[in-house]
N, CA, C and O atoms as a Tinker XYZ file with bonds, in Angstrom:
   408  protein
     1  N     97.628000   44.735000  154.121000    73     2
     2  CA    98.184000   44.580000  153.057000    64     1     3
     3  C     97.246000   45.528000  151.899000    63     2     4     5
     4  O     97.725000   46.078000  150.907000    81     3
     5  N     96.050000   45.547000  152.244000    73     3     6
     6  CA    95.250000   46.503000  151.325000    64     5     7
     7  C     95.734000   47.974000  151.364000    63     6     8     9
     8  O     95.720000   48.635000  150.326000    81     7
     9  N     96.165000   48.505000  152.537000    73     7    10
    10  CA    96.707000   49.810000  152.715000    64     9    11
    11  C     98.100000   49.909000  151.937000    63    10    12    13
    12  O     98.406000   51.019000  151.502000    81    11
    13  N     98.839000   48.992000  151.759000    73    11    14
    14  CA   100.103000   49.050000  151.026000    64    13    15
    15  C     99.752000   49.299000  149.456000    63    14    16    17
    16  O    100.372000   50.119000  148.778000    81    15
    17  N     98.727000   48.528000  148.973000    73    15    18
    18  CA    98.418000   48.423000  147.671000    64    17    19
    19  C     97.693000   50.170000  147.205000    63    18    20    21
    20  O     97.865000   50.785000  146.153000    81    19
    21  N     97.036000   50.501000  148.195000    73    19    22
    22  CA    96.460000   51.814000  147.978000    64    21    23
    23  C     97.560000   52.906000  147.827000    63    22    24    25
    24  O     97.598000   53.790000  146.972000    81    23
    25  N     98.445000   52.667000  148.827000    73    23    26
    26  CA    99.396000   53.826000  148.806000    64    25    27
    27  C    100.287000   53.627000  147.575000    63    26    28    29
    28  O    100.653000   54.654000  147.003000    81    27
    29  N    100.717000   52.349000  147.053000    73    27    30
    30  CA   101.410000   52.300000  145.992000    64    29    31
    31  C    100.775000   52.878000  144.713000    63    30    32    33
    32  O    101.409000   53.548000  143.898000    81    31
    33  N     99.318000   52.524000  144.592000    73    31    34
    34  CA    98.711000   53.199000  143.502000    64    33    35
    35  C     98.767000   54.676000  143.564000    63    34    36    37
    36  O     99.062000   55.324000  142.560000    81    35
    37  N     98.477000   55.278000  144.779000    73    35    38
    38  CA    98.626000   56.711000  144.696000    64    37    39
    39  C     99.696000   57.269000  144.283000    63    38    40    41
    40  O     99.693000   58.149000  143.422000    81    39
    41  N    100.893000   56.751000  144.937000    73    39    42
    42  CA   102.224000   57.263000  144.448000    64    41    43
    43  C    102.524000   57.141000  142.844000    63    42    44    45
    44  O    103.163000   57.982000  142.213000    81    43
    45  N    101.960000   55.963000  142.298000    73    43    46
    46  CA   102.211000   55.866000  140.913000    64    45    47
    47  C    101.540000   56.945000  139.961000    63    46    48    49
    48  O    102.075000   57.527000  139.017000    81    47
    49  N    100.169000   57.079000  140.460000    73    47    50
    50  CA    99.430000   58.205000  139.948000    64    49    51
    51  C     99.813000   59.685000  140.005000    63    50    52    53
    52  O     99.478000   60.515000  139.160000    81    51
    53  N    100.606000   59.943000  141.171000    73    51    54
    54  CA   101.142000   61.305000  141.527000    64    53    55
    55  C    102.292000   61.556000  140.584000    63    54    56    57
    56  O    102.511000   62.691000  140.162000    81    55
    57  N    103.064000   60.471000  140.229000    73    55    58
    58  CA   104.129000   60.583000  139.471000    64    57    59
    59  C    104.005000   60.820000  138.043000    63    58    60    61
    60  O    104.809000   61.431000  137.340000    81    59
    61  N    102.681000   60.159000  137.609000    73    59    62
    62  CA   102.423000   60.334000  136.189000    64    61    63
    63  C    100.966000   61.052000  136.157000    63    62    64    65
    64  O     99.966000   60.385000  136.426000    81    63
    65  N    100.895000   62.063000  135.909000    73    63    66
    66  CA    99.412000   62.691000  135.711000    64    65    67
    67  C     98.669000   62.113000  134.715000    63    66    68    69
    68  O     99.249000   61.492000  133.825000    81    67
    69  N     97.484000   62.219000  134.723000    73    67    70
    70  CA    96.687000   61.693000  133.484000    64    69    71
    71  C     96.760000   62.780000  132.582000    63    70    72    73
    72  O     97.022000   63.949000  132.866000    81    71
    73  N     96.442000   62.175000  131.181000    73    71    74
    74  CA    96.486000   63.043000  130.037000    64    73    75
    75  C     95.629000   64.403000  130.267000    63    74    76    77
    76  O     96.082000   65.483000  129.885000    81    75
    77  N     94.467000   64.306000  130.862000    73    75    78
    78  CA    93.532000   65.453000  131.101000    64    77    79
    79  C     94.136000   66.406000  131.926000    63    78    80    81
    80  O     94.213000   67.605000  131.662000    81    79
    81  N     94.584000   65.830000  132.979000    73    79    82
    82  CA    95.249000   66.767000  134.013000    64    81    83
    83  C     96.413000   67.606000  133.160000    63    82    84    85
    84  O     96.469000   68.836000  133.165000    81    83
    85  N     97.250000   66.820000  132.494000    73    83    86
    86  CA    98.214000   67.526000  131.761000    64    85    87
    87  C     97.757000   68.705000  130.601000    63    86    88    89
    88  O     98.341000   69.778000  130.443000    81    87
    89  N     96.773000   68.313000  129.965000    73    87    90
    90  CA    96.227000   69.168000  129.039000    64    89    91
    91  C     95.500000   70.337000  129.891000    63    90    92    93
    92  O     95.613000   71.488000  129.470000    81    91
    93  N     94.799000   70.104000  131.007000    73    91    94
    94  CA    94.234000   71.285000  131.760000    64    93    95
    95  C     95.382000   72.203000  132.198000    63    94    96    97
    96  O     95.321000   73.424000  132.053000    81    95
    97  N     96.378000   71.601000  132.713000    73    95    98
    98  CA    97.370000   72.301000  133.449000    64    97    99
    99  C     98.252000   73.101000  132.276000    63    98   100   101
   100  O     98.789000   74.162000  132.596000    81    99
   101  N     98.387000   72.628000  131.024000    73    99   102
   102  CA    99.057000   73.441000  130.031000    64   101   103
   103  C     98.045000   74.671000  129.543000    63   102   104   105
   104  O     98.463000   75.801000  129.293000    81   103
   105  N     96.741000   74.301000  129.453000    73   103   106
   106  CA    95.796000   75.366000  129.121000    64   105   107
   107  C     95.634000   76.442000  130.061000    63   106   108   109
   108  O     95.363000   77.597000  129.730000    81   107
   109  N     95.829000   75.981000  131.410000    73   107   110
   110  CA    95.876000   77.176000  132.553000    64   109   111
   111  C     97.005000   77.856000  132.435000    63   110   112   113
   112  O     96.983000   79.067000  132.657000    81   111
   113  N     98.174000   77.226000  132.073000    73   111   114
   114  CA    99.493000   77.994000  132.016000    64   113   115
   115  C     99.430000   78.982000  130.940000    63   114   116   117
   116  O     99.871000   80.127000  131.049000    81   115
   117  N     98.795000   78.440000  129.764000    73   115   118
   118  CA    98.635000   79.491000  128.563000    64   117   119
   119  C     97.830000   80.661000  128.950000    63   118   120   121
   120  O     98.080000   81.784000  128.511000    81   119
   121  N     96.891000   80.421000  129.745000    73   119   122
   122  CA    95.879000   81.526000  130.081000    64   121   123
   123  C     96.343000   82.398000  131.089000    63   122   124   125
   124  O     95.940000   83.556000  131.191000    81   123
   125  N     97.252000   81.835000  131.903000    73   123   126
   126  CA    98.044000   82.971000  132.821000    64   125   127
   127  C     99.007000   83.649000  132.158000    63   126   128   129
   128  O     99.221000   84.841000  132.377000    81   127
   129  N     99.647000   82.966000  131.320000    73   127   130
   130  CA   100.468000   83.851000  130.436000    64   129   131
   131  C    100.113000   84.788000  129.568000    63   130   132   133
   132  O    100.818000   85.780000  129.382000    81   131
   133  N     98.887000   84.565000  128.888000    73   131   134
   134  CA    98.175000   85.278000  128.223000    64   133   135
   135  C     97.756000   86.647000  128.960000    63   134   136   137
   136  O     97.930000   87.756000  128.455000    81   135
   137  N     97.205000   86.427000  130.168000    73   135   138
   138  CA    96.664000   87.443000  130.995000    64   137   139
   139  C     97.889000   88.145000  131.475000    63   138   140   141
   140  O     97.660000   89.321000  131.760000    81   139
   141  N     99.187000   87.743000  131.655000    73   139   142
   142  CA   100.284000   88.409000  132.284000    64   141   143
   143  C    100.750000   89.404000  131.122000    63   142   144   145
   144  O    101.238000   90.503000  131.386000    81   143
   145  N    100.598000   89.021000  130.048000    73   143   146
   146  CA   101.024000   89.885000  128.864000    64   145   147
   147  C    100.099000   90.957000  128.523000    63   146   148   149
   148  O    100.512000   92.030000  128.084000    81   147
   149  N     98.920000   90.721000  128.700000    73   147   150
   150  CA    97.940000   91.771000  128.614000    64   149   151
   151  C     97.961000   92.968000  129.640000    63   150   152   153
   152  O     97.796000   94.166000  129.410000    81   151
   153  N     98.221000   92.290000  130.897000    73   151   154
   154  CA    98.401000   92.983000  132.196000    64   153   155
   155  C     99.683000   93.844000  132.062000    63   154   156   157
   156  O     99.697000   94.997000  132.494000    81   155
   157  N    100.659000   93.336000  131.518000    73   155   158
   158  CA   101.982000   94.176000  131.247000    64   157   159
   159  C    101.782000   95.460000  130.366000    63   158   160   161
   160  O    102.147000   96.614000  130.587000    81   159
   161  N    101.112000   94.938000  129.328000    73   159   162
   162  CA   100.699000   96.003000  128.099000    64   161   163
   163  C     99.899000   97.095000  128.677000    63   162   164   165
   164  O    100.214000   98.233000  128.331000    81   163
   165  N     98.946000   96.950000  129.474000    73   163   166
   166  CA    97.982000   97.807000  130.165000    64   165   167
   167  C     98.807000   98.652000  131.334000    63   166   168   169
   168  O     98.575000   99.834000  131.587000    81   167
   169  N     99.671000   97.953000  131.909000    73   167   170
   170  CA   100.430000   98.607000  132.889000    64   169   171
   171  C    101.287000   99.791000  132.205000    63   170   172   173
   172  O    101.279000  100.923000  132.689000    81   171
   173  N    102.019000   99.464000  131.063000    73   171   174
   174  CA   102.806000  100.361000  130.321000    64   173   175
   175  C    101.896000  101.561000  129.925000    63   174   176   177
   176  O    102.225000  102.718000  130.189000    81   175
   177  N    100.735000  101.242000  129.278000    73   175   178
   178  CA    99.838000  102.385000  128.821000    64   177   179
   179  C     99.466000  103.245000  129.962000    63   178   180   181
   180  O     99.258000  104.448000  129.808000    81   179
   181  N     99.376000  102.628000  131.147000    73   179   182
   182  CA    98.825000  103.430000  132.370000    64   181   183
   183  C     99.979000  104.401000  132.730000    63   182   184   185
   184  O     99.771000  105.579000  133.017000    81   183
   185  N    101.189000  103.842000  132.696000    73   183   186
   186  CA   102.392000  104.686000  133.279000    64   185   187
   187  C    102.704000  105.602000  132.247000    63   186   188   189
   188  O    103.220000  106.672000  132.571000    81   187
   189  N    102.468000  105.349000  131.018000    73   187   190
   190  CA   102.717000  106.444000  129.926000    64   189   191
   191  C    101.663000  107.637000  130.242000    63   190   192   193
   192  O    101.963000  108.829000  130.300000    81   191
   193  N    100.410000  107.103000  130.429000    73   191   194
   194  CA    99.460000  108.152000  130.606000    64   193   195
   195  C     99.576000  109.011000  131.732000    63   194   196   197
   196  O     99.183000  110.177000  131.682000    81   195
   197  N    100.188000  108.413000  132.933000    73   195   198
   198  CA   100.358000  109.051000  134.122000    64   197   199
   199  C    101.495000  109.989000  133.974000    63   198   200   201
   200  O    101.423000  111.087000  134.526000    81   199
   201  N    102.508000  109.669000  133.300000    73   199   202
   202  CA   103.570000  110.488000  132.805000    64   201   203
   203  C    103.185000  111.816000  132.313000    63   202   204   205
   204  O    103.354000  112.902000  132.866000    81   203
   205  N    102.513000  111.490000  130.923000    73   203   206
   206  CA   101.949000  112.586000  130.264000    64   205   207
   207  C    101.020000  113.516000  131.081000    63   206   208   209
   208  O    101.042000  114.727000  130.864000    81   207
   209  N    100.289000  113.032000  131.917000    73   207   210
   210  CA    99.320000  113.873000  132.764000    64   209   211
   211  C    100.178000  114.697000  133.743000    63   210   212   213
   212  O    100.002000  115.910000  133.847000    81   211
   213  N    100.991000  114.118000  134.371000    73   211   214
   214  CA   101.919000  114.809000  135.260000    64   213   215
   215  C    102.550000  116.050000  134.507000    63   214   216   217
   216  O    102.445000  117.221000  134.870000    81   215
   217  N    103.197000  115.603000  133.439000    73   215   218
   218  CA   103.928000  116.620000  132.608000    64   217   219
   219  C    102.986000  117.817000  132.228000    63   218   220   221
   220  O    103.435000  118.961000  132.303000    81   219
   221  N    101.760000  117.603000  131.844000    73   219   222
   222  CA   100.652000  118.546000  131.621000    64   221   223
   223  C    100.348000  119.371000  132.597000    63   222   224   225
   224  O    100.251000  120.582000  132.396000    81   223
   225  N    100.148000  118.783000  133.848000    73   223   226
   226  CA    99.656000  119.341000  134.987000    64   225   227
   227  C    100.884000  120.443000  135.209000    63   226   228   229
   228  O    100.538000  121.620000  135.312000    81   227
   229  N    102.232000  120.136000  135.284000    73   227   230
   230  CA   103.307000  120.779000  135.832000    64   229   231
   231  C    103.304000  121.845000  134.905000    63   230   232   233
   232  O    103.550000  122.962000  135.363000    81   231
   233  N    103.037000  121.712000  133.487000    73   231   234
   234  CA   103.176000  122.813000  132.721000    64   233   235
   235  C    101.966000  123.898000  132.875000    63   234   236   237
   236  O    102.181000  125.096000  132.687000    81   235
   237  N    100.824000  123.451000  133.191000    73   235   238
   238  CA    99.567000  124.400000  133.517000    64   237   239
   239  C    100.070000  124.979000  134.639000    63   238   240   241
   240  O    100.084000  126.209000  134.585000    81   239
   241  N    100.535000  124.436000  135.751000    73   239   242
   242  CA   100.863000  125.108000  137.143000    64   241   243
   243  C    101.984000  126.208000  136.827000    63   242   244   245
   244  O    101.990000  127.296000  137.403000    81   243
   245  N    102.810000  125.885000  135.988000    73   243   246
   246  CA   103.878000  126.722000  135.749000    64   245   247
   247  C    103.426000  128.079000  135.079000    63   246   248   249
   248  O    103.925000  129.165000  135.375000    81   247
   249  N    102.505000  127.914000  134.217000    73   247   250
   250  CA   101.847000  128.898000  133.340000    64   249   251
   251  C    100.836000  129.677000  134.304000    63   250   252   253
   252  O    100.767000  130.890000  134.106000    81   251
   253  N    100.035000  129.132000  135.331000    73   251   254
   254  CA    99.323000  129.832000  136.157000    64   253   255
   255  C    100.316000  130.485000  137.226000    63   254   256   257
   256  O     99.897000  131.540000  137.701000    81   255
   257  N    101.399000  130.100000  137.628000    73   255   258
   258  CA   102.259000  130.860000  138.583000    64   257   259
   259  C    102.863000  132.215000  137.715000    63   258   260   261
   260  O    103.101000  133.295000  138.257000    81   259
   261  N    103.026000  131.980000  136.506000    73   259   262
   262  CA   103.612000  133.033000  135.874000    64   261   263
   263  C    102.580000  134.358000  135.573000    63   262   264   265
   264  O    102.792000  135.571000  135.578000    81   263
   265  N    101.399000  133.568000  135.316000    73   263   266
   266  CA   100.201000  134.632000  134.975000    64   265   267
   267  C     99.914000  135.200000  136.498000    63   266   268   269
   268  O     99.469000  136.346000  136.552000    81   267
   269  N    100.083000  134.655000  137.461000    73   267   270
   270  CA    99.950000  135.234000  138.834000    64   269   271
   271  C    100.956000  136.367000  139.135000    63   270   272   273
   272  O    100.665000  137.475000  139.585000    81   271
   273  N    102.090000  135.950000  138.841000    73   271   274
   274  CA   103.198000  136.838000  139.106000    64   273   275
   275  C    103.125000  138.154000  138.267000    63   274   276   277
   276  O    103.713000  139.175000  138.621000    81   275
   277  N    102.423000  138.076000  137.216000    73   275   278
   278  CA   102.468000  139.276000  136.383000    64   277   279
   279  C    100.991000  139.715000  136.315000    63   278   280   281
   280  O    100.678000  140.468000  135.393000    81   279
   281  N    100.144000  139.361000  137.113000    73   279   282
   282  CA    98.761000  140.171000  137.311000    64   281   283
   283  C     98.664000  141.301000  137.876000    63   282   284   285
   284  O     99.490000  141.704000  138.694000    81   283
   285  N     97.647000  141.945000  137.507000    73   283   286
   286  CA    97.472000  143.203000  138.152000    64   285   287
   287  C     96.917000  143.201000  139.459000    63   286   288   289
   288  O     97.162000  144.087000  140.278000    81   287
   289  N     96.107000  142.139000  139.696000    73   287   290
   290  CA    95.510000  141.898000  141.027000    64   289   291
   291  C     96.324000  141.653000  142.127000    63   290   292   293
   292  O     96.128000  142.055000  143.274000    81   291
   293  N     97.448000  140.826000  141.636000    73   291   294
   294  CA    98.729000  140.825000  142.867000    64   293   295
   295  C     99.367000  141.984000  143.001000    63   294   296   297
   296  O     99.689000  142.361000  144.128000    81   295
   297  N     99.656000  142.742000  141.870000    73   295   298
   298  CA   100.380000  144.068000  142.200000    64   297   299
   299  C     99.404000  144.935000  142.924000    63   298   300   301
   300  O     99.909000  145.582000  143.841000    81   299
   301  N     98.200000  145.090000  142.741000    73   299   302
   302  CA    97.305000  145.970000  143.491000    64   301   303
   303  C     97.303000  145.400000  144.938000    63   302   304   305
   304  O     97.351000  146.239000  145.837000    81   303
   305  N     97.252000  144.039000  145.297000    73   303   306
   306  CA    97.150000  143.518000  146.564000    64   305   307
   307  C     98.419000  143.887000  147.182000    63   306   308   309
   308  O     98.364000  144.260000  148.353000    81   307
   309  N     99.617000  143.846000  146.565000    73   307   310
   310  CA   100.879000  144.203000  147.139000    64   309   311
   311  C    100.965000  145.698000  147.369000    63   310   312   313
   312  O    101.474000  146.090000  148.420000    81   311
   313  N    100.541000  146.510000  146.538000    73   311   314
   314  CA   100.697000  147.820000  146.819000    64   313   315
   315  C     99.476000  148.453000  147.775000    63   314   316   317
   316  O     99.664000  149.531000  148.339000    81   315
   317  N     98.522000  147.904000  147.890000    73   315   318
   318  CA    97.380000  148.387000  148.817000    64   317   319
   319  C     96.759000  147.197000  149.676000    63   318   320   321
   320  O     95.679000  146.689000  149.377000    81   319
   321  N     97.424000  146.847000  150.623000    73   319   322
   322  CA    97.014000  145.530000  151.246000    64   321   323
   323  C     95.931000  145.896000  152.127000    63   322   324   325
   324  O     95.229000  144.930000  152.427000    81   323
   325  N     95.593000  146.961000  152.614000    73   323   326
   326  CA    94.404000  147.393000  153.502000    64   325   327
   327  C     92.914000  147.447000  152.574000    63   326   328   329
   328  O     91.796000  147.207000  153.029000    81   327
   329  N     93.245000  147.827000  151.165000    73   327   330
   330  CA    92.136000  148.017000  150.443000    64   329   331
   331  C     91.914000  146.647000  150.007000    63   330   332   333
   332  O     90.773000  146.226000  150.200000    81   331
   333  N     92.785000  145.820000  149.437000    73   331   334
   334  CA    92.682000  144.533000  149.050000    64   333   335
   335  C     91.992000  143.749000  150.339000    63   334   336   337
   336  O     90.961000  143.157000  150.020000    81   335
   337  N     92.289000  143.656000  151.451000    73   335   338
   338  CA    91.577000  142.927000  152.596000    64   337   339
   339  C     89.929000  143.736000  152.727000    63   338   340   341
   340  O     88.905000  143.076000  152.900000    81   339
   341  N     89.942000  144.997000  152.627000    73   339   342
   342  CA    88.458000  145.606000  152.581000    64   341   343
   343  C     87.736000  145.078000  151.560000    63   342   344   345
   344  O     86.565000  144.784000  151.799000    81   343
   345  N     88.207000  144.881000  150.400000    73   343   346
   346  CA    87.603000  144.262000  149.189000    64   345   347
   347  C     87.062000  142.868000  149.563000    63   346   348   349
   348  O     85.866000  142.587000  149.496000    81   347
   349  N     87.998000  142.040000  149.950000    73   347   350
   350  CA    87.707000  140.705000  150.270000    64   349   351
   351  C     86.641000  140.652000  151.436000    63   350   352   353
   352  O     85.729000  139.826000  151.396000    81   351
   353  N     86.757000  141.417000  152.320000    73   351   354
   354  CA    85.800000  141.521000  153.429000    64   353   355
   355  C     84.428000  141.734000  153.027000    63   354   356   357
   356  O     83.495000  141.079000  153.492000    81   355
   357  N     84.289000  142.745000  152.076000    73   355   358
   358  CA    82.913000  143.211000  151.467000    64   357   359
   359  C     82.348000  142.020000  150.568000    63   358   360   361
   360  O     81.157000  141.708000  150.580000    81   359
   361  N     83.345000  141.364000  149.762000    73   359   362
   362  CA    82.747000  140.348000  148.899000    64   361   363
   363  C     82.360000  139.160000  149.895000    63   362   364   365
   364  O     81.290000  138.565000  149.771000    81   363
   365  N     83.171000  138.887000  150.763000    73   363   366
   366  CA    82.632000  137.932000  151.715000    64   365   367
   367  C     81.114000  138.241000  152.534000    63   366   368   369
   368  O     80.312000  137.371000  152.875000    81   367
   369  N     81.011000  139.325000  152.684000    73   367   370
   370  CA    79.619000  139.815000  153.376000    64   369   371
   371  C     78.587000  139.428000  152.248000    63   370   372   373
   372  O     77.642000  138.664000  152.444000    81   371
   373  N     78.860000  140.017000  151.086000    73   371   374
   374  CA    77.805000  140.020000  149.993000    64   373   375
   375  C     77.661000  138.634000  149.605000    63   374   376   377
   376  O     76.565000  138.307000  149.150000    81   375
   377  N     78.578000  137.753000  149.705000    73   375   378
   378  CA    78.207000  136.258000  149.187000    64   377   379
   379  C     77.435000  135.699000  150.441000    63   378   380   381
   380  O     76.408000  135.052000  150.239000    81   379
   381  N     77.827000  135.890000  151.575000    73   379   382
   382  CA    77.220000  135.396000  152.768000    64   381   383
   383  C     75.777000  135.898000  152.823000    63   382   384   385
   384  O     74.934000  135.092000  153.215000    81   383
   385  N     75.378000  137.165000  152.471000    73   383   386
   386  CA    74.003000  137.686000  152.654000    64   385   387
   387  C     73.307000  136.947000  151.374000    63   386   388   389
   388  O     72.245000  136.402000  151.674000    81   387
   389  N     73.633000  136.841000  150.226000    73   387   390
   390  CA    73.170000  136.240000  149.033000    64   389   391
   391  C     72.890000  134.659000  149.385000    63   390   392   393
   392  O     71.867000  134.117000  148.967000    81   391
   393  N     73.801000  133.990000  150.132000    73   391   394
   394  CA    73.565000  132.546000  150.534000    64   393   395
   395  C     72.460000  132.348000  151.664000    63   394   396   397
   396  O     71.771000  131.330000  151.730000    81   395
   397  N     72.367000  133.339000  152.480000    73   395   398
   398  CA    71.395000  133.233000  153.578000    64   397   399
   399  C     70.226000  133.343000  153.014000    63   398   400   401
   400  O     69.427000  132.492000  153.405000    81   399
   401  N     69.767000  134.203000  152.108000    73   399   402
   402  CA    68.393000  134.295000  151.264000    64   401   403
   403  C     68.033000  133.179000  150.759000    63   402   404   405
   404  O     66.864000  132.817000  150.888000    81   403
   405  N     68.950000  132.409000  150.086000    73   403   406
   406  CA    68.496000  131.203000  149.274000    64   405   407
   407  C     67.912000  130.085000  149.932000    63   406   408
   408  O     67.543000  129.108000  149.279000    81   407
């Protein structure tokens, strides 16, 4: 009989939570909602920043490609490939020599 009384009191307390539990639950729900709003705002800012950064990088890449296409170095290397390879080789030897001494 004692077990029946204990089960019925457990069931009745599960159906009607205490005022402290209700207040705690409400406070936690408000905290979670507040955090969700803040996170959504930060996510939006992050997405905007990423979009602007991607656009800026694409613009810089396009400018650099245009500069390379119109550069004298590119035209010289296209017109004189053997000389360009020789200059690159000499520069590599020079840099290698300087780095070995350090």
